[in-house]
CSV table of C-alpha atoms in Angstrom, one decimal:
chain,number,residue,atom,x,y,z
A,183,UNK,CA,27.5,-31.9,34.4
A,184,UNK,CA,28.2,-33.8,31.2
A,185,UNK,CA,24.6,-35.3,31.1
A,186,UNK,CA,23.1,-31.8,31.3
A,187,UNK,CA,25.1,-30.7,28.2
A,188,UNK,CA,23.4,-33.6,26.3
A,189,UNK,CA,20.0,-32.0,26.9
A,190,UNK,CA,20.9,-28.6,25.4
A,191,UNK,CA,19.9,-29.6,21.8
A,192,UNK,CA,16.6,-30.8,23.1
A,193,UNK,CA,15.9,-27.6,24.9
A,194,UNK,CA,16.9,-25.5,21.8
A,195,UNK,CA,14.6,-27.7,19.7
A,196,UNK,CA,11.7,-27.2,22.1
A,197,UNK,CA,12.2,-23.4,22.2
A,198,UNK,CA,12.3,-23.2,18.4
A,199,UNK,CA,9.3,-25.5,18.1
A,200,UNK,CA,7.3,-23.3,20.5
A,201,UNK,CA,8.3,-20.2,18.6
A,202,UNK,CA,7.1,-21.7,15.4
A,203,UNK,CA,3.9,-23.0,17.0
A,204,UNK,CA,2.9,-19.5,18.2
A,205,UNK,CA,3.6,-17.9,14.8
A,206,UNK,CA,1.3,-20.4,13.0
A,207,UNK,CA,-1.9,-18.8,11.7
A,208,UNK,CA,-0.7,-15.3,11.8
A,209,UNK,CA,-0.8,-13.2,8.6
A,210,UNK,CA,2.7,-13.2,7.3
A,211,UNK,CA,2.0,-10.5,4.7
A,212,UNK,CA,0.8,-8.0,7.3
A,213,UNK,CA,3.3,-5.3,8.0
A,214,UNK,CA,2.1,-2.4,10.2
A,215,UNK,CA,2.7,1.1,9.1
A,216,UNK,CA,4.3,3.7,11.3
A,217,UNK,CA,2.0,6.2,9.6
A,218,UNK,CA,-1.2,4.7,10.8
A,219,UNK,CA,-2.8,7.3,13.1
A,220,UNK,CA,-0.7,10.2,11.7
A,221,UNK,CA,-1.4,12.9,9.1
A,222,UNK,CA,-0.5,12.2,5.5
A,223,UNK,CA,3.2,13.4,5.0
A,224,UNK,CA,3.7,16.7,3.3
A,225,UNK,CA,4.3,16.4,-0.5
A,226,UNK,CA,4.3,18.4,-3.7
A,227,UNK,CA,3.9,16.1,-6.6
A,228,UNK,CA,3.2,16.8,-10.3
A,229,UNK,CA,0.1,15.6,-11.9
A,230,UNK,CA,0.4,13.0,-14.6
A,231,UNK,CA,-2.2,14.6,-16.8
A,232,UNK,CA,-1.4,18.4,-16.7
A,233,UNK,CA,2.0,19.0,-15.0
A,234,UNK,CA,0.2,20.9,-12.2
A,235,UNK,CA,1.8,20.6,-8.7
A,236,UNK,CA,-0.5,19.2,-6.0
A,237,UNK,CA,-0.1,19.1,-2.3
A,238,UNK,CA,-2.2,17.4,0.4
A,239,UNK,CA,-4.3,20.6,0.7
A,240,UNK,CA,-5.6,19.7,-2.8
A,241,UNK,CA,-6.8,16.2,-1.9
A,242,UNK,CA,-10.4,15.3,-1.0
A,243,UNK,CA,-11.8,16.4,2.3
A,244,UNK,CA,-13.6,13.1,2.6
A,245,UNK,CA,-12.1,9.6,3.2
A,246,UNK,CA,-10.1,8.4,0.2
A,247,UNK,CA,-7.6,5.8,-1.0
A,248,UNK,CA,-4.0,6.5,-1.9
A,249,UNK,CA,-2.9,3.8,-4.3
A,250,UNK,CA,0.8,3.4,-5.3
A,251,UNK,CA,1.1,1.7,-8.7
A,252,UNK,CA,3.4,1.4,-11.6
A,253,UNK,CA,3.3,0.0,-15.1
A,254,UNK,CA,6.3,-2.2,-14.2
A,255,UNK,CA,4.3,-3.9,-11.4
A,256,UNK,CA,2.5,-7.2,-12.4
A,257,UNK,CA,0.3,-7.1,-9.3
A,258,UNK,CA,-0.9,-3.6,-10.3
A,259,UNK,CA,-2.3,-5.2,-13.5
A,260,UNK,CA,-4.3,-7.6,-11.4
A,261,UNK,CA,-5.9,-5.0,-9.1
A,262,UNK,CA,-6.6,-2.4,-11.8
A,263,UNK,CA,-10.0,-3.8,-12.8
A,264,UNK,CA,-11.2,-3.7,-9.2
A,265,UNK,CA,-9.9,-0.1,-8.8
A,266,UNK,CA,-12.1,0.7,-11.8
A,267,UNK,CA,-15.1,-0.9,-10.1
A,268,UNK,CA,-14.4,1.1,-6.9
A,269,UNK,CA,-14.1,4.3,-8.9
A,270,UNK,CA,-17.4,3.6,-10.6
A,271,UNK,CA,-19.1,3.1,-7.2
A,272,UNK,CA,-17.9,6.5,-6.1
A,273,UNK,CA,-14.8,5.7,-4.0
A,274,UNK,CA,-12.3,8.5,-4.4
A,275,UNK,CA,-8.8,7.2,-5.3
A,276,UNK,CA,-5.6,9.2,-5.5
A,277,UNK,CA,-3.1,7.3,-7.7
A,278,UNK,CA,0.6,7.7,-7.1
A,279,UNK,CA,2.5,6.6,-10.2
A,280,UNK,CA,5.5,5.1,-8.4
A,281,UNK,CA,9.0,5.1,-9.9
A,282,UNK,CA,7.6,4.9,-13.4
A,283,UNK,CA,7.9,6.7,-16.7
A,284,UNK,CA,5.2,9.3,-17.5
A,285,UNK,CA,4.6,8.1,-21.1
A,286,UNK,CA,4.1,4.5,-20.0
A,287,UNK,CA,1.7,5.6,-17.3
A,288,UNK,CA,-0.3,7.7,-19.7
A,289,UNK,CA,-0.5,4.9,-22.2
A,290,UNK,CA,-1.6,2.4,-19.4
A,291,UNK,CA,-4.4,4.6,-18.3
A,292,UNK,CA,-5.5,5.3,-21.8
A,293,UNK,CA,-5.7,1.5,-22.5
A,294,UNK,CA,-7.1,0.2,-19.2
A,295,UNK,CA,-9.1,3.2,-18.0
A,296,UNK,CA,-8.4,5.7,-15.3
A,297,UNK,CA,-9.9,5.0,-11.9
A,298,UNK,CA,-8.1,7.9,-10.2
A,299,UNK,CA,-9.4,11.3,-9.4
A,300,UNK,CA,-5.8,12.5,-9.3
A,301,UNK,CA,-2.8,10.8,-10.7
A,302,UNK,CA,0.4,12.2,-9.2
A,303,UNK,CA,3.9,11.2,-10.2
A,304,UNK,CA,6.5,10.0,-7.7
A,305,UNK,CA,9.3,9.3,-10.2
A,306,UNK,CA,12.1,9.1,-7.7
A,307,UNK,CA,10.1,7.5,-5.0
A,308,UNK,CA,10.6,10.2,-2.3
A,309,UNK,CA,6.9,10.3,-1.3
A,310,UNK,CA,6.9,6.6,-1.3
A,311,UNK,CA,9.8,6.6,1.2
A,312,UNK,CA,7.9,9.1,3.3
A,313,UNK,CA,4.9,6.8,3.2
A,314,UNK,CA,7.0,3.7,4.0
A,315,UNK,CA,6.1,2.0,0.8
A,316,UNK,CA,8.0,-1.2,0.2
A,317,UNK,CA,6.7,-1.9,-3.3
A,318,UNK,CA,3.7,-1.6,-5.5
A,319,UNK,CA,0.8,-2.0,-5.2
A,320,UNK,CA,0.3,-0.5,-1.8
A,321,UNK,CA,-2.9,1.3,-0.7
A,322,UNK,CA,-3.5,3.6,2.2
A,323,UNK,CA,-6.9,4.7,3.5
A,324,UNK,CA,-6.9,8.4,4.6
A,325,UNK,CA,-9.8,9.6,6.6
A,326,UNK,CA,-11.7,12.8,6.3
A,327,UNK,CA,-9.3,14.5,8.8
A,328,UNK,CA,-6.3,13.6,6.5
A,329,UNK,CA,-5.1,10.9,8.9
A,330,UNK,CA,-3.7,7.6,7.5
A,331,UNK,CA,-5.9,4.9,9.1
A,332,UNK,CA,-5.0,1.8,7.2
A,333,UNK,CA,-2.3,0.3,5.0
A,334,UNK,CA,-2.6,-2.6,2.6
A,335,UNK,CA,0.5,-4.1,1.0
A,336,UNK,CA,-0.5,-6.0,-2.1
A,337,UNK,CA,-3.5,-6.2,-4.3
A,338,UNK,CA,-6.8,-4.6,-3.3
A,339,UNK,CA,-9.6,-6.9,-4.3
A,340,UNK,CA,-13.2,-7.9,-3.8
A,341,UNK,CA,-12.0,-10.3,-1.1
A,342,UNK,CA,-10.3,-7.7,1.1
A,343,UNK,CA,-12.4,-4.6,0.2
A,344,UNK,CA,-15.1,-5.3,2.9
A,345,UNK,CA,-12.6,-4.9,5.7
A,346,UNK,CA,-10.8,-2.0,4.1
A,347,UNK,CA,-14.2,-0.2,3.4
A,348,UNK,CA,-14.7,-0.1,7.2
A,349,UNK,CA,-11.9,2.4,7.5
A,350,UNK,CA,-13.4,4.8,5.0
A,351,UNK,CA,-14.9,7.3,7.5
């Protein structure tokens, strides 16, 4: 019996090693969204530009991106030039200014350009909670039926755009 107890650390080591081995190569940044396959949650958010209230019925009837961003977000600075390119190529983008100050957001867009067809403010982050946002930037692809079909946590870029573009139907 005593000899069997001596093998317990070896068995634990082999189990942990196997677990680590099977996790190698997986995308550690990928976090699935519970919203994928579901309609965009109901919302009523105020526009950054004109204080008008928008709901999902005001959004495009074609596929579009919903991009959560904030002036406080360093990664948002990195992805902004690519969002400008996407907008120039005709990709509809709805910007959600997430947990930010209106004046700073207006100043940001005036300086860097505005890639968004609509910029809605989510100052308290309630819509972000409904969307399962864990931080900014996060981008969702919503199809022409208003269903969330993809979620990207992190920077949207020329490298990941080809795979994201496939969801724009």
